[in-house]
mmCIF file of C-alpha atoms in Angstrom:
data_model
loop_
_atom_site.group_PDB
_atom_site.id
_atom_site.type_symbol
_atom_site.label_atom_id
_atom_site.label_comp_id
_atom_site.label_asym_id
_atom_site.label_seq_id
_atom_site.Cartn_x
_atom_site.Cartn_y
_atom_site.Cartn_z
ATOM 1 C CA GLY A 1 -12.553 -10.317 3.335
ATOM 2 C CA ASN A 2 -12.543 -10.446 -0.328
ATOM 3 C CA SER A 3 -13.623 -13.741 -2.022
ATOM 4 C CA VAL A 4 -14.816 -14.902 -5.609
ATOM 5 C CA THR A 5 -17.648 -18.012 -5.852
ATOM 6 C CA GLN A 6 -17.894 -19.793 -9.192
ATOM 7 C CA MET A 7 -20.575 -22.341 -10.101
ATOM 8 C CA GLU A 8 -19.070 -25.826 -9.854
ATOM 9 C CA GLY A 9 -17.984 -27.624 -12.836
ATOM 10 C CA PRO A 10 -17.389 -29.490 -14.921
ATOM 11 C CA VAL A 11 -19.680 -28.223 -17.699
ATOM 12 C CA THR A 12 -20.379 -30.263 -20.659
ATOM 13 C CA LEU A 13 -21.882 -28.522 -23.868
ATOM 14 C CA SER A 14 -22.533 -29.500 -27.186
ATOM 15 C CA GLU A 15 -21.254 -27.065 -29.886
ATOM 16 C CA GLU A 16 -23.255 -23.991 -30.779
ATOM 17 C CA ALA A 17 -24.772 -24.145 -27.377
ATOM 18 C CA PHE A 18 -25.221 -21.294 -25.183
ATOM 19 C CA LEU A 19 -22.729 -20.853 -22.040
ATOM 20 C CA THR A 20 -23.133 -19.210 -18.721
ATOM 21 C CA ILE A 21 -20.569 -19.537 -15.935
ATOM 22 C CA ASN A 22 -21.824 -17.824 -12.957
ATOM 23 C CA CYS A 23 -19.494 -15.745 -10.640
ATOM 24 C CA THR A 24 -20.372 -13.540 -7.531
ATOM 25 C CA TYR A 25 -17.851 -11.576 -5.573
ATOM 26 C CA THR A 26 -17.469 -10.331 -1.964
ATOM 27 C CA ALA A 27 -15.275 -7.096 -1.553
ATOM 28 C CA THR A 28 -15.178 -3.706 -0.126
ATOM 29 C CA GLY A 29 -15.501 -0.960 -2.367
ATOM 30 C CA TYR A 30 -15.346 -1.340 -6.190
ATOM 31 C CA PRO A 31 -12.708 -4.190 -7.388
ATOM 32 C CA SER A 32 -11.786 -4.579 -10.923
ATOM 33 C CA LEU A 33 -13.136 -8.162 -12.104
ATOM 34 C CA PHE A 34 -11.423 -10.521 -14.381
ATOM 35 C CA TRP A 35 -12.281 -13.791 -16.460
ATOM 36 C CA TYR A 36 -8.928 -15.911 -17.194
ATOM 37 C CA VAL A 37 -8.720 -18.949 -19.152
ATOM 38 C CA GLN A 38 -6.559 -21.886 -19.061
ATOM 39 C CA TYR A 39 -5.907 -24.024 -21.675
ATOM 40 C CA PRO A 40 -4.531 -27.776 -21.192
ATOM 41 C CA GLY A 41 -1.085 -27.494 -20.310
ATOM 42 C CA GLU A 42 -0.677 -23.813 -20.292
ATOM 43 C CA GLY A 43 -0.877 -21.089 -17.838
ATOM 44 C CA LEU A 44 -3.814 -18.531 -17.402
ATOM 45 C CA GLN A 45 -4.680 -16.047 -20.172
ATOM 46 C CA LEU A 46 -6.722 -13.026 -19.456
ATOM 47 C CA LEU A 47 -9.994 -13.336 -21.320
ATOM 48 C CA LEU A 48 -11.713 -10.130 -20.325
ATOM 49 C CA LYS A 49 -11.909 -7.625 -17.619
ATOM 50 C CA ALA A 50 -14.190 -4.719 -16.481
ATOM 51 C CA THR A 51 -13.138 -1.968 -13.946
ATOM 52 C CA LYS A 52 -16.174 -0.354 -12.851
ATOM 53 C CA ALA A 53 -19.786 -1.050 -12.077
ATOM 54 C CA ASP A 54 -22.079 -1.643 -15.507
ATOM 55 C CA ASP A 55 -18.861 -1.966 -17.641
ATOM 56 C CA LYS A 56 -18.958 -4.789 -19.892
ATOM 57 C CA GLY A 57 -15.852 -6.921 -20.877
ATOM 58 C CA SER A 58 -15.756 -8.834 -24.181
ATOM 59 C CA ASN A 59 -13.357 -10.770 -26.102
ATOM 60 C CA LYS A 60 -13.632 -13.693 -28.732
ATOM 61 C CA GLY A 61 -17.295 -13.936 -28.529
ATOM 62 C CA PHE A 62 -17.448 -13.965 -24.597
ATOM 63 C CA GLU A 63 -18.851 -11.501 -22.567
ATOM 64 C CA ALA A 64 -19.239 -10.433 -18.715
ATOM 65 C CA THR A 65 -21.082 -7.205 -17.306
ATOM 66 C CA TYR A 66 -19.711 -5.850 -14.078
ATOM 67 C CA ARG A 67 -23.089 -5.914 -11.658
ATOM 68 C CA LYS A 68 -22.769 -4.010 -8.607
ATOM 69 C CA GLU A 69 -26.142 -4.533 -7.212
ATOM 70 C CA THR A 70 -25.839 -8.457 -7.496
ATOM 71 C CA THR A 71 -22.000 -8.519 -7.056
ATOM 72 C CA SER A 72 -21.707 -10.579 -10.078
ATOM 73 C CA PHE A 73 -19.897 -10.870 -13.037
ATOM 74 C CA HIS A 74 -21.196 -13.854 -15.067
ATOM 75 C CA LEU A 75 -19.501 -15.192 -18.232
ATOM 76 C CA GLU A 76 -21.533 -15.888 -21.424
ATOM 77 C CA LYS A 77 -21.094 -16.865 -24.830
ATOM 78 C CA GLY A 78 -23.575 -17.242 -27.494
ATOM 79 C CA SER A 79 -22.209 -20.218 -29.341
ATOM 80 C CA VAL A 80 -19.365 -22.152 -27.973
ATOM 81 C CA GLN A 81 -16.845 -24.200 -29.923
ATOM 82 C CA VAL A 82 -14.767 -27.451 -29.256
ATOM 83 C CA SER A 83 -11.597 -24.862 -29.052
ATOM 84 C CA ASP A 84 -13.238 -23.260 -25.897
ATOM 85 C CA SER A 85 -12.754 -26.311 -23.930
ATOM 86 C CA ALA A 86 -10.886 -25.142 -21.004
ATOM 87 C CA VAL A 87 -10.882 -24.093 -17.390
ATOM 88 C CA TYR A 88 -12.434 -20.776 -16.565
ATOM 89 C CA PHE A 89 -11.348 -18.553 -13.621
ATOM 90 C CA CYS A 90 -13.064 -15.405 -12.175
ATOM 91 C CA ALA A 91 -10.829 -13.083 -10.217
ATOM 92 C CA LEU A 92 -10.917 -9.642 -8.609
ATOM 93 C CA SER A 93 -8.527 -6.893 -7.671
ATOM 94 C CA PRO A 94 -9.404 -5.083 -4.615
ATOM 95 C CA PRO A 95 -9.251 -1.269 -4.968
ATOM 96 C CA GLY A 96 -5.702 0.165 -4.721
ATOM 97 C CA GLY A 97 -3.925 -2.195 -7.059
ATOM 98 C CA ASN A 98 -1.217 -3.318 -4.927
ATOM 99 C CA THR A 99 -2.938 -6.438 -3.321
ATOM 100 C CA PRO A 100 -3.070 -9.971 -4.781
ATOM 101 C CA LEU A 101 -5.588 -11.112 -7.342
ATOM 102 C CA VAL A 102 -8.300 -13.240 -5.542
ATOM 103 C CA PHE A 103 -9.383 -16.213 -7.649
ATOM 104 C CA GLY A 104 -12.485 -18.447 -7.801
ATOM 105 C CA LYS A 105 -11.902 -22.164 -7.950
ATOM 106 C CA GLY A 106 -12.230 -22.584 -11.648
ATOM 107 C CA THR A 107 -14.869 -24.149 -13.740
ATOM 108 C CA ARG A 108 -14.118 -26.497 -16.131
ATOM 109 C CA LEU A 109 -15.858 -26.491 -19.634
ATOM 110 C CA SER A 110 -15.693 -29.387 -22.034
ATOM 111 C CA VAL A 111 -17.492 -28.830 -25.569
ATOM 112 C CA ILE A 112 -18.208 -31.818 -27.572
ATOM 113 C CA ALA A 113 -18.706 -31.819 -31.352
ATOM 114 C CA LYS B 1 7.226 -8.478 -26.934
ATOM 115 C CA ALA B 2 8.143 -11.769 -25.310
ATOM 116 C CA GLY B 3 5.706 -13.140 -22.779
ATOM 117 C CA VAL B 4 6.503 -14.353 -19.041
ATOM 118 C CA THR B 5 8.878 -17.301 -19.362
ATOM 119 C CA GLN B 6 9.410 -20.072 -16.675
ATOM 120 C CA THR B 7 11.999 -22.551 -16.304
ATOM 121 C CA PRO B 8 12.365 -25.520 -16.040
ATOM 122 C CA ARG B 9 8.645 -26.484 -17.372
ATOM 123 C CA TYR B 10 9.006 -29.880 -15.489
ATOM 124 C CA LEU B 11 10.764 -31.163 -12.618
ATOM 125 C CA ILE B 12 10.780 -34.368 -10.565
ATOM 126 C CA LYS B 13 12.091 -34.413 -7.136
ATOM 127 C CA THR B 14 12.066 -36.632 -4.126
ATOM 128 C CA ARG B 15 10.890 -35.704 -0.332
ATOM 129 C CA GLY B 16 13.293 -33.705 1.485
ATOM 130 C CA GLN B 17 14.997 -32.058 -1.421
ATOM 131 C CA GLN B 18 14.953 -28.441 -2.131
ATOM 132 C CA VAL B 19 14.074 -26.904 -5.608
ATOM 133 C CA THR B 20 14.538 -23.388 -7.319
ATOM 134 C CA LEU B 21 12.026 -22.220 -9.758
ATOM 135 C CA SER B 22 12.766 -19.182 -12.200
ATOM 136 C CA CYS B 23 10.540 -16.555 -13.571
ATOM 137 C CA SER B 24 11.215 -13.923 -16.312
ATOM 138 C CA PRO B 25 8.675 -11.395 -16.577
ATOM 139 C CA ILE B 26 7.457 -9.209 -19.440
ATOM 140 C CA SER B 27 9.886 -6.435 -20.427
ATOM 141 C CA GLY B 28 8.950 -3.494 -18.463
ATOM 142 C CA HIS B 29 6.809 -5.173 -15.595
ATOM 143 C CA ARG B 30 8.265 -4.710 -12.195
ATOM 144 C CA SER B 31 6.141 -6.848 -10.341
ATOM 145 C CA VAL B 32 6.142 -10.723 -10.157
ATOM 146 C CA SER B 33 3.854 -12.879 -8.395
ATOM 147 C CA TRP B 34 3.871 -16.362 -7.749
ATOM 148 C CA TYR B 35 0.641 -18.933 -7.484
ATOM 149 C CA GLN B 36 0.552 -22.690 -6.492
ATOM 150 C CA GLN B 37 -2.139 -24.533 -8.442
ATOM 151 C CA THR B 38 -3.601 -27.855 -7.297
ATOM 152 C CA PRO B 39 -6.483 -29.767 -8.117
ATOM 153 C CA GLY B 40 -7.788 -29.487 -4.682
ATOM 154 C CA GLN B 41 -6.818 -26.134 -3.475
ATOM 155 C CA GLY B 42 -7.100 -24.266 -6.939
ATOM 156 C CA LEU B 43 -4.846 -21.515 -7.319
ATOM 157 C CA GLN B 44 -3.332 -20.149 -4.121
ATOM 158 C CA PHE B 45 -1.355 -16.835 -3.816
ATOM 159 C CA LEU B 46 2.474 -17.615 -2.578
ATOM 160 C CA PHE B 47 3.926 -13.979 -2.719
ATOM 161 C CA GLU B 48 4.512 -10.782 -4.858
ATOM 162 C CA TYR B 49 7.802 -9.178 -5.245
ATOM 163 C CA PHE B 50 8.056 -5.513 -6.532
ATOM 164 C CA SER B 51 11.331 -3.686 -6.953
ATOM 165 C CA GLU B 52 13.409 -6.652 -5.284
ATOM 166 C CA THR B 53 10.989 -6.406 -2.235
ATOM 167 C CA GLN B 54 8.442 -8.774 -1.057
ATOM 168 C CA ARG B 55 5.121 -6.839 -1.062
ATOM 169 C CA ASN B 56 2.528 -9.453 -0.287
ATOM 170 C CA LYS B 57 2.719 -12.766 1.213
ATOM 171 C CA GLY B 58 0.043 -15.779 1.016
ATOM 172 C CA ASN B 59 -0.402 -18.369 3.869
ATOM 173 C CA PHE B 60 2.185 -20.721 3.105
ATOM 174 C CA PRO B 61 5.017 -22.165 5.463
ATOM 175 C CA GLY B 62 8.486 -20.763 5.625
ATOM 176 C CA ARG B 63 9.662 -23.488 3.547
ATOM 177 C CA PHE B 64 8.326 -21.548 0.428
ATOM 178 C CA SER B 65 10.750 -18.520 0.098
ATOM 179 C CA GLY B 66 11.391 -16.134 -3.083
ATOM 180 C CA ARG B 67 13.503 -13.197 -4.253
ATOM 181 C CA GLN B 68 13.682 -10.791 -7.053
ATOM 182 C CA PHE B 69 16.591 -9.291 -8.829
ATOM 183 C CA SER B 70 17.309 -5.918 -9.997
ATOM 184 C CA ASN B 71 16.377 -6.990 -13.610
ATOM 185 C CA SER B 72 12.788 -7.947 -12.068
ATOM 186 C CA ARG B 73 13.698 -11.625 -12.658
ATOM 187 C CA SER B 74 12.463 -13.692 -9.879
ATOM 188 C CA GLU B 75 12.984 -17.300 -8.177
ATOM 189 C CA MET B 76 11.058 -19.088 -5.584
ATOM 190 C CA ASN B 77 12.690 -21.673 -3.534
ATOM 191 C CA VAL B 78 10.821 -24.652 -1.653
ATOM 192 C CA SER B 79 12.975 -26.416 0.880
ATOM 193 C CA THR B 80 12.487 -29.937 2.470
ATOM 194 C CA LEU B 81 10.101 -30.848 -0.184
ATOM 195 C CA GLU B 82 6.997 -32.777 0.846
ATOM 196 C CA LEU B 83 4.414 -34.942 -1.335
ATOM 197 C CA GLY B 84 1.772 -32.201 -0.928
ATOM 198 C CA ASP B 85 4.140 -29.736 -2.797
ATOM 199 C CA SER B 86 3.462 -31.470 -6.096
ATOM 200 C CA ALA B 87 1.736 -28.871 -7.892
ATOM 201 C CA LEU B 88 1.930 -26.365 -10.985
ATOM 202 C CA TYR B 89 3.677 -23.219 -9.837
ATOM 203 C CA LEU B 90 2.409 -20.298 -11.770
ATOM 204 C CA CYS B 91 4.498 -16.985 -12.174
ATOM 205 C CA ALA B 92 2.552 -13.687 -13.117
ATOM 206 C CA SER B 93 3.951 -10.334 -13.819
ATOM 207 C CA SER B 94 2.334 -6.900 -14.116
ATOM 208 C CA LEU B 95 2.846 -3.195 -14.016
ATOM 209 C CA PRO B 96 2.573 -1.624 -10.765
ATOM 210 C CA GLY B 97 -1.157 -1.538 -10.189
ATOM 211 C CA THR B 98 -3.137 1.725 -10.102
ATOM 212 C CA GLY B 99 -6.822 2.071 -9.098
ATOM 213 C CA GLY B 100 -7.173 -1.574 -8.653
ATOM 214 C CA ASN B 101 -6.656 -2.397 -12.227
ATOM 215 C CA ASN B 102 -4.084 -5.019 -11.580
ATOM 216 C CA GLU B 103 -3.943 -7.042 -14.737
ATOM 217 C CA GLN B 104 -1.620 -9.743 -14.539
ATOM 218 C CA PHE B 105 0.137 -11.870 -17.366
ATOM 219 C CA PHE B 106 1.131 -15.524 -16.504
ATOM 220 C CA GLY B 107 3.663 -17.914 -17.614
ATOM 221 C CA PRO B 108 3.222 -21.614 -18.684
ATOM 222 C CA GLY B 109 4.070 -22.762 -15.190
ATOM 223 C CA THR B 110 6.486 -25.224 -13.880
ATOM 224 C CA ARG B 111 5.034 -28.715 -13.157
ATOM 225 C CA LEU B 112 6.645 -29.894 -9.979
ATOM 226 C CA THR B 113 6.408 -33.692 -8.931
ATOM 227 C CA VAL B 114 7.588 -34.652 -5.547
ATOM 228 C CA LEU B 115 8.280 -38.737 -5.014
#
């Protein structure tokens, strides 16, 4: 079946540090891949997405590249800020578009000044 | 364009009671999905409604039910509440997905506490 595995958190970084949150997936065919972010007390917001192999999604300094050969979609940011503190979820949408998103368990990021 | 709205934002109930949560999707979105979020289990899919029909269903007991109205607004109901039902319930709306690009837009959630 379809599944998403994220690195366990929490992750604590100093401001301006480099961020990587690993995400690997299992799926048949070519799913679409997403990163969502959840700030304290809020719902999930779409951060970025990629719909085919080798696509790079980017937004607000965050990037992730759809790697079919390694079935990965790692989230990176070159210089984190305190305001990036949140929970990050990797998710996939199976091919076809009419089946539910499959989420990873989330990774909590804390950035300290 | 207004985002997804959920009401109420917070709710406290006691075991055995029932509860109804409401979700209004983004205008033009016809698909509404519900998720339960808990610290232990993470995000778990409850069900999805499209054009007033349940299209997908997660692995939850029959105490969890939902419906969708002709204006795409959706409600979910939990009967005979248990302590373990305490969670953040998230609603998400989307356009009908094509080619797997099922981008979902989430509401702020309803925080349910069962005492």
